[in-house]
mmCIF file of C-alpha atoms in Angstrom:
data_model
loop_
_atom_site.group_PDB
_atom_site.id
_atom_site.type_symbol
_atom_site.label_atom_id
_atom_site.label_comp_id
_atom_site.label_asym_id
_atom_site.label_seq_id
_atom_site.Cartn_x
_atom_site.Cartn_y
_atom_site.Cartn_z
ATOM 1 C CA MET S 1 2.701 10.927 21.027
ATOM 2 C CA GLN S 2 4.546 13.769 22.749
ATOM 3 C CA ASP S 3 5.029 16.994 20.805
ATOM 4 C CA THR S 4 8.822 16.807 21.037
ATOM 5 C CA VAL S 5 8.789 13.258 19.620
ATOM 6 C CA LYS S 6 6.448 14.328 16.813
ATOM 7 C CA GLU S 7 8.710 17.251 15.969
ATOM 8 C CA GLU S 8 11.744 14.974 15.832
ATOM 9 C CA LEU S 9 9.928 12.469 13.597
ATOM 10 C CA ALA S 10 8.696 15.258 11.326
ATOM 11 C CA PHE S 11 12.245 16.596 11.009
ATOM 12 C CA ASN S 12 13.642 13.133 10.215
ATOM 13 C CA LEU S 13 11.102 12.541 7.434
ATOM 14 C CA LYS S 14 11.852 15.711 5.451
ATOM 15 C CA GLY S 15 13.469 14.993 2.113
ATOM 16 C CA ARG S 16 13.230 11.192 2.507
ATOM 17 C CA ASP S 17 12.218 8.771 -0.231
ATOM 18 C CA PHE S 18 9.190 6.525 0.393
ATOM 19 C CA LEU S 19 10.113 3.275 -1.350
ATOM 20 C CA MET S 20 9.538 0.436 1.131
ATOM 21 C CA LEU S 21 7.965 0.266 4.578
ATOM 22 C CA GLY S 22 11.076 -1.587 5.707
ATOM 23 C CA ASP S 23 13.011 1.686 5.282
ATOM 24 C CA TYR S 24 10.941 3.318 8.033
ATOM 25 C CA THR S 25 10.909 2.751 11.789
ATOM 26 C CA PRO S 26 7.709 1.665 13.572
ATOM 27 C CA ALA S 27 7.457 5.155 15.096
ATOM 28 C CA GLU S 28 7.807 6.817 11.678
ATOM 29 C CA ILE S 29 5.114 4.610 10.138
ATOM 30 C CA ARG S 30 2.758 5.299 13.030
ATOM 31 C CA TYR S 31 3.505 9.024 12.732
ATOM 32 C CA LEU S 32 2.456 8.947 9.073
ATOM 33 C CA ILE S 33 -0.756 7.062 9.907
ATOM 34 C CA ASP S 34 -1.624 9.549 12.653
ATOM 35 C CA LEU S 35 -0.843 12.427 10.291
ATOM 36 C CA ALA S 36 -3.121 10.873 7.660
ATOM 37 C CA ILE S 37 -5.969 10.754 10.172
ATOM 38 C CA GLU S 38 -5.289 14.378 11.148
ATOM 39 C CA LEU S 39 -5.287 15.534 7.501
ATOM 40 C CA LYS S 40 -8.482 13.588 6.871
ATOM 41 C CA LYS S 41 -10.200 15.435 9.719
ATOM 42 C CA LYS S 42 -9.027 18.764 8.310
ATOM 43 C CA GLN S 43 -10.369 17.902 4.867
ATOM 44 C CA LYS S 44 -13.723 16.689 6.215
ATOM 45 C CA ALA S 45 -14.061 19.903 8.240
ATOM 46 C CA GLY S 46 -13.399 22.010 5.151
ATOM 47 C CA GLU S 47 -10.211 23.400 6.645
ATOM 48 C CA VAL S 48 -7.734 24.825 4.147
ATOM 49 C CA TYR S 49 -4.245 23.430 4.711
ATOM 50 C CA HIS S 50 -1.594 24.232 2.101
ATOM 51 C CA PRO S 51 1.857 23.105 3.303
ATOM 52 C CA LEU S 52 2.863 22.345 -0.307
ATOM 53 C CA LYS S 53 1.755 25.639 -1.834
ATOM 54 C CA GLY S 54 3.708 26.306 -5.011
ATOM 55 C CA LYS S 55 5.188 22.787 -5.142
ATOM 56 C CA THR S 56 4.755 20.223 -7.911
ATOM 57 C CA LEU S 57 4.731 16.429 -7.868
ATOM 58 C CA GLY S 58 5.613 14.622 -11.094
ATOM 59 C CA MET S 59 3.637 11.383 -11.404
ATOM 60 C CA ILE S 60 5.199 8.787 -13.726
ATOM 61 C CA PHE S 61 2.863 5.981 -14.797
ATOM 62 C CA GLU S 62 4.133 2.871 -16.551
ATOM 63 C CA LYS S 63 1.116 0.964 -15.180
ATOM 64 C CA SER S 64 -2.433 2.235 -15.586
ATOM 65 C CA SER S 65 -4.317 3.300 -12.481
ATOM 66 C CA THR S 66 -7.548 4.630 -11.033
ATOM 67 C CA ARG S 67 -6.942 5.110 -7.307
ATOM 68 C CA THR S 68 -3.236 5.981 -7.488
ATOM 69 C CA ARG S 69 -3.555 8.698 -10.108
ATOM 70 C CA VAL S 70 -6.699 10.358 -8.747
ATOM 71 C CA SER S 71 -5.649 10.229 -5.087
ATOM 72 C CA PHE S 72 -2.186 11.674 -5.700
ATOM 73 C CA GLU S 73 -3.439 14.383 -8.035
ATOM 74 C CA VAL S 74 -6.302 15.410 -5.745
ATOM 75 C CA GLY S 75 -4.040 15.113 -2.720
ATOM 76 C CA MET S 76 -1.499 17.534 -4.144
ATOM 77 C CA TYR S 77 -4.291 19.971 -4.979
ATOM 78 C CA GLN S 78 -5.703 19.790 -1.442
ATOM 79 C CA LEU S 79 -2.217 20.415 -0.026
ATOM 80 C CA GLY S 80 -1.891 23.544 -2.177
ATOM 81 C CA GLY S 81 0.397 22.060 -4.805
ATOM 82 C CA GLN S 82 0.012 20.568 -8.261
ATOM 83 C CA GLY S 83 0.257 17.015 -9.564
ATOM 84 C CA LEU S 84 1.612 16.554 -13.073
ATOM 85 C CA PHE S 85 0.633 13.325 -14.885
ATOM 86 C CA LEU S 86 3.556 11.860 -16.836
ATOM 87 C CA SER S 87 2.794 8.816 -18.970
ATOM 88 C CA SER S 88 5.838 6.721 -19.806
ATOM 89 C CA ASN S 89 4.574 6.772 -23.393
ATOM 90 C CA ASP S 90 5.049 10.543 -23.441
ATOM 91 C CA LEU S 91 8.428 10.645 -21.678
ATOM 92 C CA GLN S 92 11.838 9.970 -23.190
ATOM 93 C CA ILE S 93 12.224 7.241 -20.543
ATOM 94 C CA GLY S 94 9.792 5.266 -22.704
ATOM 95 C CA ARG S 95 12.141 5.688 -25.665
ATOM 96 C CA GLY S 96 15.287 4.557 -23.949
ATOM 97 C CA GLU S 97 16.572 7.573 -22.011
ATOM 98 C CA PRO S 98 18.478 6.292 -18.969
ATOM 99 C CA ILE S 99 16.479 6.417 -15.741
ATOM 100 C CA ALA S 100 19.287 8.316 -14.037
ATOM 101 C CA ASP S 101 19.168 11.049 -16.690
ATOM 102 C CA THR S 102 15.393 11.320 -16.376
ATOM 103 C CA ALA S 103 15.711 11.550 -12.588
ATOM 104 C CA GLN S 104 18.254 14.351 -12.736
ATOM 105 C CA VAL S 105 16.278 16.358 -15.272
ATOM 106 C CA LEU S 106 12.975 15.998 -13.420
ATOM 107 C CA SER S 107 14.688 16.979 -10.171
ATOM 108 C CA ARG S 108 15.449 20.374 -11.744
ATOM 109 C CA TYR S 109 11.737 20.955 -12.414
ATOM 110 C CA LEU S 110 9.868 19.190 -9.614
ATOM 111 C CA ASP S 111 9.696 19.047 -5.821
ATOM 112 C CA GLY S 112 8.876 15.334 -5.734
ATOM 113 C CA ILE S 113 8.409 12.325 -7.999
ATOM 114 C CA MET S 114 5.889 9.493 -7.703
ATOM 115 C CA ILE S 115 6.293 6.467 -9.954
ATOM 116 C CA ARG S 116 4.001 3.494 -10.570
ATOM 117 C CA THR S 117 5.933 0.869 -12.493
ATOM 118 C CA TYR S 118 6.831 -2.801 -12.881
ATOM 119 C CA ALA S 119 10.421 -3.516 -11.811
ATOM 120 C CA HIS S 120 11.334 -2.353 -8.317
ATOM 121 C CA ARG S 121 14.875 -1.634 -9.474
ATOM 122 C CA THR S 122 13.441 1.172 -11.626
ATOM 123 C CA VAL S 123 12.226 2.984 -8.503
ATOM 124 C CA VAL S 124 15.489 2.364 -6.680
ATOM 125 C CA GLU S 125 17.547 3.685 -9.590
ATOM 126 C CA LEU S 126 15.276 6.704 -9.942
ATOM 127 C CA ALA S 127 15.617 7.516 -6.239
ATOM 128 C CA ARG S 128 19.417 7.138 -6.297
ATOM 129 C CA ALA S 129 19.777 9.685 -9.088
ATOM 130 C CA ALA S 130 17.024 12.126 -8.074
ATOM 131 C CA THR S 131 17.700 15.052 -5.760
ATOM 132 C CA VAL S 132 14.036 15.335 -4.729
ATOM 133 C CA PRO S 133 11.972 12.789 -2.750
ATOM 134 C CA VAL S 134 10.724 9.759 -4.699
ATOM 135 C CA ILE S 135 7.530 7.894 -3.772
ATOM 136 C CA ASN S 136 6.867 4.297 -4.762
ATOM 137 C CA GLY S 137 3.293 4.319 -6.115
ATOM 138 C CA LEU S 138 3.562 0.578 -6.822
ATOM 139 C CA THR S 139 6.089 -1.927 -8.138
ATOM 140 C CA ASP S 140 5.933 -5.668 -8.679
ATOM 141 C CA LEU S 141 7.710 -6.039 -5.323
ATOM 142 C CA SER S 142 5.801 -3.682 -3.040
ATOM 143 C CA HIS S 143 2.853 -1.339 -2.594
ATOM 144 C CA PRO S 144 3.679 0.738 0.514
ATOM 145 C CA CYS S 145 1.199 3.586 -0.098
ATOM 146 C CA GLN S 146 -1.701 1.143 -0.218
ATOM 147 C CA VAL S 147 -0.651 -0.554 3.000
ATOM 148 C CA LEU S 148 -0.238 2.725 4.861
ATOM 149 C CA ALA S 149 -3.849 3.502 3.901
ATOM 150 C CA ASP S 150 -4.895 -0.033 4.854
ATOM 151 C CA TYR S 151 -3.550 0.184 8.372
ATOM 152 C CA GLN S 152 -4.932 3.702 8.774
ATOM 153 C CA THR S 153 -8.347 2.203 7.958
ATOM 154 C CA VAL S 154 -7.892 -0.629 10.444
ATOM 155 C CA LEU S 155 -6.924 1.841 13.181
ATOM 156 C CA GLU S 156 -10.007 3.950 12.477
ATOM 157 C CA HIS S 157 -12.318 0.940 12.703
ATOM 158 C CA LYS S 158 -10.650 -1.067 15.471
ATOM 159 C CA GLY S 159 -9.136 1.710 17.574
ATOM 160 C CA ARG S 160 -5.768 -0.071 17.741
ATOM 161 C CA LEU S 161 -3.262 -1.995 15.657
ATOM 162 C CA GLU S 162 -1.011 -3.791 18.123
ATOM 163 C CA GLY S 163 -2.000 -7.412 18.698
ATOM 164 C CA LEU S 164 -4.574 -7.613 15.905
ATOM 165 C CA LYS S 165 -4.434 -10.528 13.477
ATOM 166 C CA ILE S 166 -4.665 -9.997 9.729
ATOM 167 C CA ALA S 167 -5.211 -12.950 7.402
ATOM 168 C CA TYR S 168 -4.217 -12.636 3.759
ATOM 169 C CA ILE S 169 -5.648 -15.257 1.404
ATOM 170 C CA GLY S 170 -4.420 -15.450 -2.184
ATOM 171 C CA ASP S 171 -1.425 -14.612 -4.338
ATOM 172 C CA GLY S 172 1.922 -13.914 -2.670
ATOM 173 C CA ASN S 173 2.348 -10.656 -4.566
ATOM 174 C CA ASN S 174 3.501 -7.080 -3.942
ATOM 175 C CA MET S 175 0.500 -6.431 -1.694
ATOM 176 C CA VAL S 176 1.327 -9.222 0.726
ATOM 177 C CA HIS S 177 4.996 -8.166 0.848
ATOM 178 C CA SER S 178 4.025 -4.711 2.103
ATOM 179 C CA LEU S 179 1.252 -6.053 4.336
ATOM 180 C CA MET S 180 3.719 -8.407 6.054
ATOM 181 C CA MET S 181 6.318 -5.721 6.692
ATOM 182 C CA GLY S 182 3.713 -3.184 7.776
ATOM 183 C CA ALA S 183 2.141 -5.651 10.193
ATOM 184 C CA ALA S 184 5.535 -6.594 11.600
ATOM 185 C CA LYS S 185 6.539 -2.966 12.110
ATOM 186 C CA LEU S 186 3.228 -2.126 13.824
ATOM 187 C CA GLY S 187 3.109 -5.102 16.176
ATOM 188 C CA MET S 188 0.341 -6.924 14.322
ATOM 189 C CA ASN S 189 0.197 -10.650 13.585
ATOM 190 C CA ILE S 190 -0.247 -11.737 9.972
ATOM 191 C CA SER S 191 -0.987 -15.157 8.507
ATOM 192 C CA VAL S 192 -0.699 -15.661 4.763
ATOM 193 C CA ALA S 193 -2.248 -18.566 2.842
ATOM 194 C CA THR S 194 -1.154 -19.189 -0.748
ATOM 195 C CA PRO S 195 -1.165 -22.202 -3.078
ATOM 196 C CA GLU S 196 2.106 -23.986 -3.716
ATOM 197 C CA GLY S 197 4.236 -22.038 -6.156
ATOM 198 C CA TYR S 198 2.590 -18.703 -5.364
ATOM 199 C CA GLU S 199 4.242 -17.929 -2.033
ATOM 200 C CA PRO S 200 5.584 -14.474 -1.160
ATOM 201 C CA ASP S 201 9.221 -13.758 -1.943
ATOM 202 C CA ALA S 202 11.451 -15.683 0.483
ATOM 203 C CA ASP S 203 13.553 -12.614 1.353
ATOM 204 C CA GLN S 204 10.416 -10.600 2.058
ATOM 205 C CA ILE S 205 9.139 -13.329 4.386
ATOM 206 C CA ARG S 206 12.443 -13.552 6.225
ATOM 207 C CA ASN S 207 12.830 -9.779 6.580
ATOM 208 C CA SER S 208 9.278 -9.416 7.900
ATOM 209 C CA GLN S 209 9.723 -12.265 10.354
ATOM 210 C CA ASP S 210 12.947 -10.719 11.652
ATOM 211 C CA VAL S 211 11.152 -7.419 12.302
ATOM 212 C CA ALA S 212 8.142 -9.196 13.833
ATOM 213 C CA SER S 213 10.371 -11.019 16.306
ATOM 214 C CA GLN S 214 11.677 -7.648 17.499
ATOM 215 C CA GLN S 215 8.143 -6.268 17.876
ATOM 216 C CA GLY S 216 6.688 -9.336 19.628
ATOM 217 C CA SER S 217 4.391 -10.236 16.732
ATOM 218 C CA SER S 218 4.343 -12.992 14.110
ATOM 219 C CA VAL S 219 4.457 -13.549 10.344
ATOM 220 C CA ILE S 220 3.214 -16.991 9.271
ATOM 221 C CA VAL S 221 2.951 -18.435 5.745
ATOM 222 C CA THR S 222 0.847 -21.549 5.184
ATOM 223 C CA ARG S 223 -0.962 -23.489 2.470
ATOM 224 C CA ASP S 224 -4.164 -23.772 4.518
ATOM 225 C CA PRO S 225 -6.598 -20.829 4.193
ATOM 226 C CA LYS S 226 -8.618 -22.058 7.183
ATOM 227 C CA GLU S 227 -5.514 -22.050 9.353
ATOM 228 C CA ALA S 228 -4.594 -18.559 8.186
ATOM 229 C CA ILE S 229 -8.042 -17.066 8.731
ATOM 230 C CA ALA S 230 -8.714 -18.640 12.140
ATOM 231 C CA ASP S 231 -9.666 -15.910 14.660
ATOM 232 C CA ALA S 232 -8.592 -13.152 12.266
ATOM 233 C CA ASP S 233 -9.580 -9.549 12.990
ATOM 234 C CA ILE S 234 -8.991 -8.534 9.364
ATOM 235 C CA VAL S 235 -9.387 -10.650 6.234
ATOM 236 C CA TYR S 236 -7.588 -9.423 3.118
ATOM 237 C CA THR S 237 -7.345 -10.626 -0.465
ATOM 238 C CA ASP S 238 -6.279 -9.408 -3.897
ATOM 239 C CA VAL S 239 -6.822 -10.461 -7.503
ATOM 240 C CA TRP S 240 -5.331 -13.816 -8.457
ATOM 241 C CA ALA S 241 -3.629 -12.452 -11.571
ATOM 242 C CA SER S 242 -2.120 -9.018 -10.927
ATOM 243 C CA MET S 243 -1.280 -6.569 -13.709
ATOM 244 C CA GLY S 244 1.382 -8.155 -15.893
ATOM 245 C CA PHE S 245 0.226 -11.715 -15.155
ATOM 246 C CA GLU S 246 -2.986 -11.691 -17.200
ATOM 247 C CA ALA S 247 -1.679 -14.463 -19.469
ATOM 248 C CA GLU S 248 -1.716 -16.792 -16.454
ATOM 249 C CA GLN S 249 -5.376 -16.084 -15.634
ATOM 250 C CA LYS S 250 -6.758 -19.530 -16.509
ATOM 251 C CA GLU S 251 -4.078 -21.550 -14.759
ATOM 252 C CA ARG S 252 -4.314 -19.296 -11.720
ATOM 253 C CA GLU S 253 -8.079 -19.814 -11.529
ATOM 254 C CA ILE S 254 -7.375 -23.530 -11.144
ATOM 255 C CA ALA S 255 -4.543 -23.084 -8.638
ATOM 256 C CA PHE S 256 -6.530 -20.648 -6.469
ATOM 257 C CA ALA S 257 -9.928 -22.385 -6.605
ATOM 258 C CA ALA S 258 -9.782 -23.306 -2.900
ATOM 259 C CA TYR S 259 -8.628 -19.810 -1.890
ATOM 260 C CA GLN S 260 -11.750 -17.767 -2.533
ATOM 261 C CA VAL S 261 -12.753 -15.584 0.415
ATOM 262 C CA ASN S 262 -16.423 -16.480 0.825
ATOM 263 C CA GLU S 263 -19.042 -16.911 3.535
ATOM 264 C CA GLU S 264 -17.914 -20.445 4.311
ATOM 265 C CA LEU S 265 -14.263 -19.494 4.811
ATOM 266 C CA THR S 266 -14.977 -16.332 6.817
ATOM 267 C CA LYS S 267 -16.855 -18.397 9.424
ATOM 268 C CA TYR S 268 -13.402 -19.170 10.826
ATOM 269 C CA ALA S 269 -12.590 -15.473 11.351
ATOM 270 C CA LYS S 270 -13.776 -13.467 14.349
ATOM 271 C CA ASN S 271 -17.441 -12.475 14.333
ATOM 272 C CA ASP S 272 -16.524 -8.807 13.943
ATOM 273 C CA TYR S 273 -13.851 -9.288 11.291
ATOM 274 C CA LEU S 274 -13.223 -6.607 8.683
ATOM 275 C CA PHE S 275 -12.902 -7.477 5.001
ATOM 276 C CA MET S 276 -10.360 -5.543 2.916
ATOM 277 C CA HIS S 277 -9.288 -5.520 -0.725
ATOM 278 C CA CYS S 278 -6.933 -3.085 -2.446
ATOM 279 C CA LEU S 279 -9.151 -2.995 -5.582
ATOM 280 C CA PRO S 280 -9.934 -3.421 -8.374
ATOM 281 C CA ALA S 281 -11.709 -6.658 -7.418
ATOM 282 C CA HIS S 282 -13.033 -9.544 -9.475
ATOM 283 C CA ARG S 283 -16.289 -10.333 -7.691
ATOM 284 C CA GLY S 284 -17.037 -14.039 -7.756
ATOM 285 C CA GLU S 285 -13.360 -14.885 -8.260
ATOM 286 C CA GLU S 286 -11.001 -14.134 -5.352
ATOM 287 C CA VAL S 287 -13.949 -12.968 -3.215
ATOM 288 C CA SER S 288 -17.662 -13.714 -3.239
ATOM 289 C CA GLU S 289 -20.139 -10.899 -3.769
ATOM 290 C CA ALA S 290 -21.716 -11.694 -0.398
ATOM 291 C CA VAL S 291 -18.430 -10.897 1.375
ATOM 292 C CA ILE S 292 -17.178 -7.916 -0.604
ATOM 293 C CA ASP S 293 -20.586 -6.229 -0.517
ATOM 294 C CA GLY S 294 -21.478 -7.470 2.973
ATOM 295 C CA LYS S 295 -21.564 -5.817 6.390
ATOM 296 C CA HIS S 296 -17.934 -6.655 7.190
ATOM 297 C CA SER S 297 -16.525 -4.989 4.084
ATOM 298 C CA ILE S 298 -14.692 -1.663 4.452
ATOM 299 C CA ILE S 299 -13.212 -1.562 0.958
ATOM 300 C CA PHE S 300 -14.408 1.941 0.116
ATOM 301 C CA ASP S 301 -13.192 3.435 3.409
ATOM 302 C CA GLU S 302 -9.900 1.765 2.536
ATOM 303 C CA ALA S 303 -9.929 3.213 -0.992
ATOM 304 C CA GLU S 304 -10.709 6.709 0.294
ATOM 305 C CA ASN S 305 -7.807 6.545 2.702
ATOM 306 C CA ARG S 306 -5.362 6.280 -0.183
ATOM 307 C CA LEU S 307 -5.969 10.024 -0.543
ATOM 308 C CA HIS S 308 -5.298 10.825 3.095
ATOM 309 C CA ALA S 309 -2.349 8.462 3.607
ATOM 310 C CA GLN S 310 -0.601 9.763 0.509
ATOM 311 C CA LYS S 311 -1.243 13.348 1.564
ATOM 312 C CA ALA S 312 0.527 12.488 4.814
ATOM 313 C CA ILE S 313 3.502 11.047 2.907
ATOM 314 C CA MET S 314 3.762 14.066 0.608
ATOM 315 C CA ALA S 315 3.314 16.605 3.397
ATOM 316 C CA ALA S 316 5.957 14.876 5.494
ATOM 317 C CA ILE S 317 8.690 14.309 2.921
ATOM 318 C CA MET S 318 8.112 17.225 0.520
#
């Protein structure tokens, strides 16, 4: 990427919210991935890089977290700033204060806000009222930070993104929504296999397919996991019952019984396929232990890259 193009992209990203990958151009997403790789190299080399010195990120959590909280907090520290953990139980937002009021107050104290919550409209409303950048740490609709880290990991292992095929087997949840849009934006092909009644959101499918058609790639949704995984470069899955759907665990175990990613199913993927999972995983449920702990698995590289991808987001927009 030419320096003048990078400078223009960097300028365009300043002060932006990071809510959905669909809000960003393919060039902007690739810029963030390349920046994540650059920041990772700096960190591994022990190089001090403090573009956010003196700045503070407020981190609102309505959903519990391991990777999101630690990676954002450590990331802010490594960038020279400070992450401030804000539990919804401790904020007035948890006692009925309007989101818009919370956004305006926090904007007077902070340089950025990250929120991990349930309803996507909460993030949208927060971003509309805030005067500082807002980052979507996860909603029931999308998980853009995770997917940026995912495709960074794929690029590091495969050396390219364009033309690769990713197969997602499992629940049509927030993860697959962001994976579809990210793949479409980056010129990757994605095939999604879900049981009947658990498909991705229809609007998310349509939007991703529209973008894919512009990029010369494809987004396919099927019932057949073997069809989806055929000749896949990357195989991805997630828990069958995401946070908030625990009451459906038993019925989902029945519905998803034929959708476990195991040694038998992965025979249909390419011999050098990569296995990915956003974690936490239920070994023996959505994925067999032989696969998740096997030679194709890159789940901990993927988890580590949450730190570097989110540092890239924060450095770029804050």
